[in-house]
Amino acid sequence: MNLVDQFSAYSRWRAGASESIGRLRSWLTRNEVGDAQADLRLQYLLDRLRDDKLTVAFVAEFSRGKSELINAIFFSDYGDRILPSSAGRTTMCPTELQWHAGAEPELRLLPIRSRTLQAPVSELKRYPEQWAVTPLRADSAAALQAALARVGETERVTQDEADALGFKVDPKGEDGLKPGADGLIEIPSWRHAVIQFPHPLLEQGLVVLDTPGLNAIGAEPELTLSMLPNAHAVLFILAADTGVTQSDLAIWRNYVHVGPGRQKGRLVVLNKIDGLWDGLRDEASIDAEIARQAGSVAETLEIDAGAVFPVSAQKGLVARVTRDAALLERSRLPALERALTEDLLPTKQEIVRDNTLGETDDLVARTRDLLLARLGGVREQLQELTDLRGKNQSVIEYMMRKIRAEKDEFEQGLQKYYAVRSVFSTMTNSLLAHLGLDALRDETRRTREAMLESTFSRGLREAMEGFFAHLRANLQRSTTDIQEISRMLDAMYKRFSVEHGLKLNAPEAFSTVRYEQELDRLEKSFNRQINTTLTLVTTEKHTLTQKFFETVAVQARRTFELANRDVEQWLRAVMSPLETQVREYQLQLKRRLESVKRIHQATDTLEDRVDELKQAEAGVQTLLDELAALEQGIAQALGVEVASVGEANAAASRVA
C-alpha cells in the first residue's frame, strides 16, 4: 500500500471513529443520561477528528530537487509538475499546500515587508487584507503551474533594507545573502505562501510544507521554532551530485536533527541518483556507488545508514506519469514512501486512537456507573416493596422512618460536599492564577521591560532566560495545586462511596509534564538560534527583543493556552462524576420514600408499583446493553479489542 492509499485508509478510519462517537453523543442526549459537560467533551473530540491535520515538511538547501520530490510523491496524478521545479531557486519562502471544507482554490502570498508589522505569520493569517490573493483553476495543471510560479518571485533591495527585514548579509555568501555586483541584495518578494486547492490528499487533512534554503529559513524564526518541530514528518533532502555541503550540515544540525538518536518521522533523502546512470556501468556498480554515497552521508550526519533513502524524484515522477513500473522501481521512490508510511501514519494513528479512547472510555465508564447506580436503586426499591407483601401498616411505617433517616444522613453528608465545593473553587482559582494567561502576560511584560532596559548582552540573556525560569516555576506551582485538588477529591470520593454506597472511582489524574516538555523543546531552540554570543553581540537590542517576542513568547503563549484549555476541561470532568452520582442518589431516595408513602396510603397499589419497578429495571438493563454495544462499536472503529456486549452486560449486572 503506497502513501496515497494508506493516507486514504487513515482518513476512512478517522471518519469511522467520528461516526461511532456521533452515535454515542446522540444516544446520551436521547436517553437523558448525559450532561452538558459530556456533550461538550464529545463535540470537542469530534471537532478534533474532523480538523485533524497531518503535516509533512520538506527541508533542503536550494537545488536539491525538493519541489520535484513533492510533485513525485503527491501530485503525479495531474500528469505534470504542479510545483515549479527547475534549475536554481524555485521556492523562495515557506509554502503550505492545504485544503479545508468551504475554502476557495487560491494562492495567498504574504508580502515580505509584513515583517515590519512585528507580528508572526500565524497572527497575520487572521487578517486577509494583509495577503495578496490569486484565484486558482484547480482543474488545470497549466494554470496551477503559472500561478504557483509566483512563489519564487524575488526583488533587489539595499543591504540596509535587507538587514531591517531580518536577512543576514555576508559579502562572501557563506553565512548570509551575498550582495550582487551592484551592491544590492536579492530577497524573496513574499514572506509566506499558502496554496489552497482541492487535491484528494489535501481534502483528507494532509498539509505539505515546502521550505526555502538556509538563509531564508534563518530569517523566519517562526518556521524553525514552530512549524518544523510540530510537523509530523520532516524529509531532509540532499543531492547525490553535491553530497553534504556546509549549508546542508547547518540545516541538519540546527533545524532538523536537534536531538540524539533516531527521531521518528525524520527521514534523509539522497536525491538525483539518476545522475549515476551514465550508461557505462552495470547495475551492480551503480548500486555499489549509491550505497557508498548513502554510507558517506550517514557517517557525516551521524545517523544509521538505513535512515538514508537514495531516490530519483525526477525519474519517479516521469515513471508515474508514463506508468512505467520498471522505471518507478529503479527510482527507489516506493521504498521512501514505505518508510514514510511506517514512520508517519501508524504513530499519528496511535496518538489519535489513545486520545479518543481516553475521552470515550471515561464518558462510557461514567455513564455506566450512573446506570448501575440507577439499576441498584431500582432493585433495592423492588426488594423493599416485595418484602412488604403481606406486611401490616406498622412495618410500612418503619420502612418510611428508615428511608427518612437515610435521607437525613445523606443531607448531613451534603454539607461536607458543599464545603468541599467551596474549597475546590478556591483551589481552582489558585491553579488558574498560576497557569492562566494573565500570569503569562505579566511575565511577558516584565521580560520585555527588562530587555529594553538592559545595557549589555548579559542583561538581555538574563531577562530571556528568566522568562523560561518563571514559566517553569508557574508550571511547578500548578502541579502542586493539581495534587492538592486530587487528594481532596479522592478523599471525598471515598467518603461517599463508603458511607452512601455511591459507585465512584478515584478521580482522573492530570499532569503538566507535556507542557514542561514543550517548554524544554522551545528553550533548546531558543538557545540554539537566539541565545548565542554571536547573536547577542551582533543584533541590535530592539531587533532582538522583537525577534524574541515574535517567536519564543508566541510559542510559549500557545503552550499555556493549550494547558489552560486542558486543565479547565479536567476541572470540569473531575467534579462531574460526584455531582452526577449525588443527584442520582438524591433522586433515588426521593422515589423510594414516595413509593412507600403511596403504599402506606393505599395498600392495593403495591403490586402496581412492583410491576412499574420491574419495567424500570428492564429499561435500565436495556440502556446498559445499548451502552455496551456503542462502546464496542467505538473500539471496533478504532481497531481495539474489547469484551463482547454479553460479557460487558454480565459484568455490569454482577456489579449492580
XYZ file of C-alpha atoms in Angstrom:
656
model
C 0.000 0.000 0.000
C 1.580 3.322 -1.068
C 1.393 6.621 0.806
C -1.707 7.818 -1.058
C -3.596 4.581 -0.362
C -2.524 4.451 3.281
C -3.453 8.077 3.867
C -6.872 7.413 2.339
C -7.252 4.427 4.672
C -6.309 6.617 7.624
C -8.920 9.167 6.565
C -11.597 6.444 6.371
C -10.530 5.155 9.808
C -10.911 8.671 11.228
C -14.347 9.056 9.610
C -15.483 5.729 11.086
C -14.337 6.827 14.543
C -16.254 10.105 14.183
C -19.411 8.274 13.153
C -19.275 5.907 16.153
C -18.664 8.814 18.562
C -21.547 10.732 17.000
C -23.841 7.770 17.736
C -22.745 7.780 21.388
C -23.395 11.507 21.660
C -26.906 11.203 20.157
C -27.708 8.236 22.406
C -26.673 10.116 25.573
C -28.896 13.058 24.617
C -31.856 10.930 23.526
C -31.880 8.885 26.737
C -31.073 11.843 29.017
C -28.149 10.060 30.658
C -25.510 12.592 29.648
C -24.939 16.163 30.747
C -23.731 19.422 29.236
C -20.108 18.655 30.121
C -20.206 15.230 28.424
C -21.769 16.778 25.326
C -19.054 19.461 25.195
C -16.303 16.854 25.533
C -17.722 14.746 22.706
C -18.216 17.779 20.483
C -14.617 18.821 21.094
C -13.477 15.283 20.251
C -15.493 15.294 17.012
C -14.067 18.703 16.076
C -10.532 17.402 16.637
C -11.160 14.351 14.443
C -12.741 16.483 11.721
C -9.954 19.083 11.718
C -7.118 16.587 12.206
C -4.149 17.553 10.046
C -1.062 15.620 9.034
C 1.882 17.870 8.199
C 4.794 16.654 6.078
C 7.654 19.171 5.783
C 10.310 19.123 3.065
C 13.590 20.776 4.062
C 16.633 21.325 1.873
C 19.133 23.818 0.582
C 18.485 25.220 -2.902
C 18.612 22.969 -5.973
C 18.300 19.640 -4.164
C 15.134 18.604 -6.039
C 12.786 19.263 -3.136
C 9.837 20.562 -5.183
C 10.299 17.726 -7.673
C 10.081 15.213 -4.829
C 6.812 16.772 -3.634
C 5.455 16.552 -7.179
C 6.506 12.893 -7.471
C 5.048 11.762 -4.134
C 1.804 13.715 -4.022
C 0.840 15.268 -7.352
C 1.864 12.890 -10.145
C -1.806 12.192 -10.904
C -2.004 15.629 -12.557
C 0.206 14.269 -15.337
C 2.697 17.118 -14.982
C 4.598 19.179 -12.437
C 2.413 21.312 -10.177
C 5.057 22.998 -8.045
C 7.676 24.840 -10.095
C 10.772 22.671 -10.388
C 13.741 23.837 -12.421
C 17.416 24.634 -12.021
C 18.143 27.277 -9.408
C 15.900 28.659 -6.692
C 12.207 27.957 -7.105
C 10.884 28.060 -3.516
C 11.855 31.419 -2.013
C 9.540 31.422 1.018
C 7.881 28.831 3.278
C 4.934 27.420 1.337
C 1.971 25.461 2.718
C -0.218 23.320 0.475
C -3.561 22.626 2.126
C -7.330 22.496 1.752
C -10.306 22.683 4.083
C -14.045 22.485 3.545
C -15.538 25.748 2.347
C -12.227 27.137 1.062
C -11.692 28.676 -2.367
C -8.887 27.482 -4.683
C -6.358 30.284 -4.358
C -2.756 31.279 -3.832
C -2.267 33.559 -0.813
C 1.009 35.465 -0.580
C 2.214 37.482 2.414
C 4.459 40.401 1.330
C 7.987 40.324 2.745
C 7.565 43.819 4.205
C 4.941 42.485 6.604
C 7.933 41.746 8.844
C 7.913 45.425 9.789
C 4.500 44.869 11.433
C 6.215 42.949 14.256
C 3.650 40.150 14.018
C 4.211 36.423 13.395
C 2.763 34.697 10.330
C 0.283 32.757 12.495
C -1.174 36.059 13.698
C -1.293 37.604 10.220
C -3.257 34.594 8.917
C -6.232 36.114 10.744
C -6.109 39.249 8.594
C -6.898 38.509 4.912
C -6.254 42.118 3.910
C -2.528 41.615 4.573
C -2.269 38.952 1.851
C -2.118 39.132 -1.949
C -4.643 36.612 -3.276
C -4.633 34.947 -6.697
C -7.549 32.627 -7.629
C -6.513 29.177 -8.878
C -8.020 26.941 -11.526
C -7.737 23.635 -9.732
C -8.799 21.685 -12.856
C -5.881 22.902 -14.983
C -2.279 21.827 -14.376
C -1.016 24.618 -16.645
C -2.998 27.279 -14.786
C -1.733 25.930 -11.447
C 1.861 25.998 -12.697
C 1.573 29.590 -13.859
C 0.054 30.804 -10.599
C 2.409 28.869 -8.330
C 5.477 30.197 -10.127
C 4.892 33.387 -8.152
C 6.224 31.643 -5.038
C 9.715 32.065 -6.456
C 9.463 35.826 -7.119
C 12.302 37.984 -5.802
C 13.294 41.630 -5.632
C 16.540 43.526 -5.109
C 16.981 45.814 -2.128
C 19.780 47.686 -0.381
C 21.842 45.992 2.299
C 20.281 48.177 4.995
C 16.756 47.217 3.902
C 17.658 43.518 3.756
C 19.071 43.761 7.273
C 15.948 45.591 8.512
C 13.784 42.787 7.091
C 15.736 40.178 9.046
C 18.088 38.791 6.381
C 21.743 38.194 7.188
C 24.136 39.784 4.730
C 27.582 38.258 4.161
C 29.942 39.582 1.469
C 31.241 36.004 0.975
C 27.781 34.455 0.898
C 28.788 31.796 3.423
C 26.701 32.968 6.392
C 24.060 35.103 4.707
C 22.946 36.606 1.420
C 25.731 37.783 -0.865
C 25.444 41.281 -2.410
C 25.451 41.477 -6.196
C 27.901 43.451 -8.287
C 25.628 46.475 -7.887
C 25.697 46.142 -4.085
C 22.024 45.116 -3.930
C 20.680 42.001 -2.200
C 18.222 39.599 -3.828
C 15.472 38.729 -1.323
C 12.126 36.901 -1.629
C 9.159 39.088 -2.564
C 6.996 37.056 -0.237
C 7.314 36.079 3.404
C 4.915 33.107 3.324
C 2.672 31.378 0.797
C -0.480 29.327 1.289
C -1.695 27.264 -1.652
C -5.272 26.037 -1.346
C -6.683 23.626 -3.896
C -8.921 20.550 -3.618
C -6.452 17.738 -4.151
C -7.782 14.411 -2.735
C -4.986 14.114 -0.144
C -5.261 17.745 0.917
C -9.033 17.307 1.283
C -8.354 14.472 3.748
C -6.198 16.666 6.003
C -2.696 16.458 4.548
C -0.634 19.656 4.792
C 2.585 19.837 2.769
C 5.171 22.367 3.982
C 7.799 23.348 1.410
C 10.671 25.324 2.921
C 13.309 27.565 1.336
C 17.083 27.261 1.735
C 19.276 28.015 4.727
C 19.415 31.814 4.532
C 15.642 32.143 4.069
C 14.942 29.602 6.846
C 17.040 31.542 9.338
C 15.204 34.757 8.511
C 11.836 33.347 9.683
C 12.260 32.001 13.259
C 8.589 31.012 13.492
C 9.290 28.391 10.841
C 12.059 26.805 12.888
C 10.530 27.267 16.338
C 7.010 26.135 15.498
C 6.281 24.790 12.033
C 9.149 22.322 11.654
C 9.127 20.982 15.259
C 5.350 20.457 15.041
C 5.454 18.693 11.655
C 4.560 15.002 11.860
C 7.282 14.135 9.332
C 10.309 16.037 8.049
C 12.097 14.923 4.880
C 15.632 16.323 4.663
C 16.751 16.274 1.038
C 20.330 16.124 -0.216
C 21.629 15.795 -3.766
C 23.793 12.865 -4.833
C 25.919 15.155 -7.020
C 26.824 17.534 -4.146
C 26.793 15.294 -1.074
C 26.576 17.022 2.306
C 27.698 20.638 1.937
C 28.371 23.017 4.821
C 24.975 24.681 4.382
C 23.292 21.251 4.278
C 25.021 20.355 7.531
C 23.943 23.645 9.137
C 20.277 23.000 8.234
C 20.507 19.427 9.534
C 22.074 20.314 12.867
C 20.128 23.498 13.573
C 16.653 22.765 12.240
C 16.051 19.057 11.552
C 18.067 16.699 13.767
C 18.044 18.604 17.042
C 18.363 15.679 19.460
C 20.326 12.447 19.943
C 19.305 9.179 18.301
C 16.830 8.445 15.542
C 13.821 10.752 15.652
C 10.524 9.378 14.400
C 9.310 10.994 11.208
C 12.759 12.464 10.355
C 13.995 10.923 7.085
C 17.063 11.737 4.980
C 16.590 11.598 1.200
C 19.597 11.369 -1.140
C 18.071 12.668 -4.371
C 19.242 12.739 -8.019
C 20.771 9.256 -8.060
C 19.856 9.122 -11.765
C 22.986 11.217 -12.317
C 24.912 7.984 -11.743
C 23.038 6.205 -14.541
C 25.698 7.055 -17.106
C 25.159 4.004 -19.303
C 28.785 2.913 -18.902
C 28.446 0.922 -15.677
C 26.337 -2.115 -14.894
C 23.592 -2.061 -12.267
C 25.775 -3.712 -9.629
C 28.398 -0.984 -9.939
C 25.761 1.739 -9.816
C 24.137 0.179 -6.719
C 27.535 -0.068 -5.027
C 28.240 3.601 -5.742
C 24.824 4.626 -4.402
C 25.399 2.533 -1.258
C 28.836 4.143 -0.809
C 27.337 7.641 -1.077
C 24.494 6.789 1.309
C 27.034 5.444 3.807
C 29.109 8.617 3.495
C 26.003 10.758 4.125
C 25.061 8.672 7.155
C 28.563 8.994 8.596
C 28.623 12.779 8.097
C 25.154 13.251 9.625
C 25.962 10.724 12.387
C 22.942 8.533 11.738
C 22.331 4.916 10.779
C 22.806 4.146 7.069
C 19.317 2.632 6.994
C 17.860 6.095 7.630
C 19.197 7.404 4.288
C 16.941 6.796 1.270
C 18.505 7.224 -2.190
C 15.911 8.225 -4.820
C 15.440 9.897 -8.151
C 12.448 12.188 -7.744
C 12.589 13.257 -11.401
C 12.547 9.680 -12.760
C 9.913 8.692 -10.188
C 7.641 11.483 -11.409
C 8.204 10.545 -15.056
C 7.551 6.878 -14.244
C 4.254 7.683 -12.542
C 3.090 9.982 -15.341
C 4.015 7.442 -18.052
C 3.002 4.433 -15.909
C 6.453 2.850 -16.295
C 6.652 0.321 -13.444
C 10.276 -0.650 -14.127
C 11.465 2.966 -14.077
C 9.462 3.625 -10.898
C 11.157 0.726 -9.138
C 14.576 1.897 -10.323
C 13.859 5.405 -8.995
C 13.519 3.845 -5.498
C 10.636 6.203 -4.717
C 8.379 3.383 -3.410
C 10.997 2.478 -0.750
C 10.953 6.053 0.564
C 7.147 6.093 0.612
C 7.047 2.817 2.540
C 9.422 4.250 5.131
C 7.317 7.391 5.352
C 4.108 5.449 5.921
C 5.769 3.198 8.509
C 7.127 6.205 10.389
C 4.288 8.657 9.968
C 0.807 7.221 9.839
C 0.997 4.450 12.469
C 2.454 6.884 15.013
C -0.150 9.521 14.214
C -2.976 6.974 14.290
C -1.798 5.638 17.658
C -1.836 9.151 19.159
C -5.332 9.870 17.828
C -6.571 6.443 18.984
C -5.206 6.898 22.502
C -6.652 10.411 22.834
C -10.031 9.305 21.512
C -10.219 6.221 23.732
C -9.162 8.267 26.743
C -12.175 10.543 26.295
C -14.784 7.961 25.276
C -13.730 5.339 27.851
C -14.077 7.901 30.634
C -17.512 9.054 29.446
C -18.746 5.492 28.930
C -17.485 4.476 32.392
C -19.226 7.458 33.992
C -22.457 6.706 32.161
C -22.263 3.033 33.107
C -21.689 3.968 36.764
C -24.750 6.202 36.620
C -26.889 3.459 35.089
C -25.582 0.867 37.555
C -26.418 3.204 40.422
C -29.887 3.628 38.944
C -30.236 -0.128 38.458
C -29.107 -0.749 42.032
C -31.627 1.791 43.302
C -34.467 0.228 41.327
C -33.552 -3.263 42.568
C -33.315 -2.030 46.142
C -36.783 -0.481 45.875
C -38.088 -3.634 44.249
C -36.695 -5.771 47.064
C -38.146 -3.442 49.715
C -41.609 -3.495 48.169
C -41.508 -7.233 47.573
C -40.661 -7.711 51.254
C -43.708 -5.581 52.178
C -46.147 -8.077 50.661
C -48.439 -9.261 53.435
C -46.902 -6.918 55.995
C -49.005 -4.658 58.273
C -49.026 -0.866 58.424
C -46.506 -0.716 61.290
C -43.862 -2.383 59.118
C -44.550 0.100 56.307
C -44.282 2.979 58.772
C -40.948 1.584 59.969
C -39.756 1.472 56.369
C -40.743 5.122 55.905
C -38.815 6.131 59.023
C -35.775 4.152 57.844
C -35.733 5.870 54.438
C -36.224 9.296 56.069
C -33.263 8.567 58.349
C -31.147 7.668 55.318
C -32.256 10.892 53.635
C -31.362 12.972 56.712
C -27.977 11.274 56.970
C -27.278 11.908 53.308
C -28.240 15.573 53.620
C -25.791 15.914 56.507
C -23.133 14.455 54.207
C -24.127 17.029 51.592
C -23.000 19.790 53.942
C -19.480 18.372 53.737
C -19.879 18.070 49.969
C -20.823 21.753 49.693
C -17.837 22.654 51.866
C -15.560 20.696 49.530
C -17.121 22.502 46.562
C -16.218 25.820 48.172
C -12.620 24.732 48.820
C -12.451 23.284 45.293
C -13.479 26.655 43.879
C -10.756 28.437 45.887
C -8.093 25.945 44.819
C -9.236 26.182 41.196
C -8.763 29.942 41.275
C -5.239 29.438 42.650
C -4.417 26.917 39.927
C -5.688 29.148 37.132
C -3.800 32.106 38.602
C -0.530 30.177 38.222
C -1.351 28.597 34.872
C -3.561 31.324 33.436
C -2.842 33.756 30.631
C -2.896 36.755 32.979
C 0.219 35.416 34.712
C 1.832 34.823 31.315
C 1.015 38.371 30.191
C 2.575 39.778 33.371
C 5.734 37.745 32.842
C 5.898 38.746 29.173
C 5.589 42.425 30.089
C 8.241 42.102 32.812
C 10.656 40.368 30.413
C 10.118 42.954 27.671
C 10.804 45.811 30.105
C 13.925 44.066 31.427
C 15.258 43.504 27.892
C 14.661 47.083 26.791
C 16.290 48.430 29.951
C 19.366 46.217 29.556
C 22.598 47.928 28.607
C 24.721 44.851 27.920
C 24.157 41.480 26.285
C 24.409 39.816 29.706
C 21.265 41.646 30.835
C 19.426 40.576 27.678
C 20.417 36.959 28.245
C 19.373 37.022 31.913
C 15.980 38.544 31.018
C 15.258 35.910 28.357
C 16.475 33.007 30.490
C 14.448 34.415 33.401
C 11.341 34.220 31.185
C 11.711 30.444 30.947
C 12.577 30.096 34.642
C 9.415 31.957 35.707
C 7.189 29.949 33.354
C 8.637 26.714 34.717
C 8.052 27.896 38.275
C 4.414 28.607 37.408
C 4.040 25.097 35.994
C 5.567 23.611 39.145
C 3.188 25.597 41.376
C 0.335 24.416 39.167
C 1.444 20.817 39.682
C 1.285 21.338 43.473
C -2.245 22.795 43.160
C -3.356 19.871 40.992
C -2.013 17.344 43.501
C -3.862 19.046 46.387
C -7.111 19.118 44.390
C -6.710 15.434 43.515
C -6.056 14.412 47.154
C -9.071 16.364 48.397
C -11.424 14.919 45.790
C -10.064 11.406 46.290
C -10.937 11.639 49.985
C -14.448 12.919 49.197
C -14.999 10.208 46.558
C -14.020 7.510 49.071
C -16.224 9.025 51.784
C -19.363 8.987 49.635
C -18.537 5.519 48.295
C -18.213 4.048 51.805
C -20.949 5.976 53.610
C -23.624 6.066 50.894
C -22.634 3.291 48.503
C -22.047 5.583 45.517
C -20.154 3.941 42.656
C -17.169 6.281 42.316
C -13.692 5.509 41.033
C -10.677 7.602 42.004
C -10.646 10.983 40.218
C -8.774 11.098 36.910
C -5.125 12.198 37.204
C -3.711 15.232 35.400
C -0.071 16.029 34.625
C 1.761 19.141 33.422
C 4.692 17.096 32.066
C 3.502 17.608 28.493
C 3.744 21.400 28.793
C 7.070 21.230 30.622
C 8.484 19.153 27.767
C 7.192 21.682 25.235
C 8.928 24.467 27.185
C 12.122 22.374 27.185
C 11.911 21.990 23.403
C 11.255 25.687 22.958
C 14.161 26.642 25.223
C 16.539 24.369 23.298
C 15.528 26.043 20.032
C 15.914 29.459 21.680
C 19.414 28.590 22.955
C 20.414 27.335 19.522
C 19.031 30.208 17.444
C 18.838 33.321 19.646
C 20.744 32.814 22.889
C 24.202 32.671 21.318
C 27.097 35.024 21.962
C 27.287 35.957 18.268
C 23.583 36.806 18.044
C 23.570 38.767 21.315
C 26.625 40.802 20.305
C 25.728 41.479 16.670
C 21.946 42.033 16.934
C 20.577 45.432 17.902
C 18.659 45.353 21.229
C 15.243 46.369 19.854
C 15.584 43.922 16.947
C 16.499 41.072 19.310
C 13.609 41.940 21.634
C 11.199 41.967 18.704
C 12.549 38.631 17.447
C 12.207 37.042 20.893
C 8.598 38.115 21.365
C 7.505 37.357 17.803
C 8.773 33.800 18.085
C 9.588 32.423 21.546
C 6.920 34.311 23.504
C 4.275 33.483 20.897
C 5.076 29.760 21.151
C 5.068 29.920 24.963
C 1.643 31.545 24.851
C 0.314 28.712 22.661
C 1.641 26.160 25.143
C -0.080 27.919 28.050
C -3.311 28.341 26.046
C -3.323 24.571 25.491
C -2.563 23.949 29.178
C -5.411 26.283 30.203
C -7.895 24.554 27.939
C -6.860 21.088 29.111
C -6.832 21.910 32.832
C -10.216 23.662 32.656
C -11.668 20.587 30.960
C -10.086 18.365 33.642
C -11.509 20.510 36.447
C -14.997 20.205 35.000
C -14.631 16.490 34.338
C -13.183 15.633 37.755
C -16.180 17.066 39.651
C -18.818 15.817 37.257
C -18.969 12.138 38.396
C -19.507 13.143 42.032
C -22.130 15.746 41.131
C -23.964 13.274 38.881
C -23.939 10.490 41.473
C -25.128 12.852 44.241
C -28.066 13.982 42.092
C -28.916 10.388 41.187
C -28.778 9.228 44.817
C -30.997 12.111 45.931
C -33.493 11.172 43.240
C -33.464 7.508 44.250
C -34.107 8.383 47.935
C -36.978 10.620 46.902
C -38.520 7.871 44.742
C -38.173 5.249 47.491
C -39.859 7.485 50.040
C -42.695 8.371 47.644
C -43.280 4.686 46.850
C -43.597 3.684 50.496
C -45.848 6.700 51.179
C -48.168 5.703 48.362
C -48.329 2.127 49.625
C -48.952 3.373 53.178
C -51.919 5.365 51.863
C -53.314 2.626 49.641
C -52.079 -0.924 50.060
C -53.652 -2.039 46.774
C -51.055 -0.005 44.852
C -48.217 -2.294 45.991
C -48.471 -4.756 43.097
C -48.823 -1.929 40.575
C -45.672 -0.312 41.936
C -43.799 -3.628 41.854
C -44.747 -4.011 38.175
C -43.572 -0.438 37.468
C -40.222 -1.144 39.098
C -39.768 -4.369 37.119
C -40.363 -2.418 33.914
C -37.913 0.257 35.107
C -35.338 -2.469 35.847
C -35.735 -3.873 32.335
C -35.448 -0.379 30.880
C -32.172 0.363 32.681
C -30.787 -3.021 31.651
C -31.655 -2.211 28.032
C -29.751 1.068 28.328
C -26.735 -0.823 29.685
C -26.955 -3.233 26.726
C -27.072 -0.331 24.285
C -24.171 1.455 26.013
C -22.027 -1.692 25.824
C -22.839 -2.020 22.115
C -21.895 1.626 21.499
C -18.634 1.118 23.417
C -17.851 -1.937 21.336
C -18.681 -0.004 18.143
C -16.212 2.770 19.049
C -13.498 0.241 19.889
C -14.049 -1.618 16.612
C -13.939 1.641 14.652
C -10.610 2.472 16.333
C -9.262 -1.050 15.834
C -9.122 -2.004 19.524
C -10.029 -5.342 21.108
C -12.922 -5.134 23.607
C -15.096 -7.517 25.582
C -18.292 -8.591 23.886
C -21.592 -6.916 24.690
C -22.724 -10.009 26.560
C -19.594 -10.071 28.726
C -19.906 -6.365 29.480
C -23.544 -6.751 30.460
C -22.847 -9.772 32.651
C -20.119 -7.837 34.447
C -22.428 -4.839 34.874
C -25.213 -6.992 36.294
C -22.854 -8.637 38.778
C -21.644 -5.233 39.991
C -25.194 -3.931 40.312
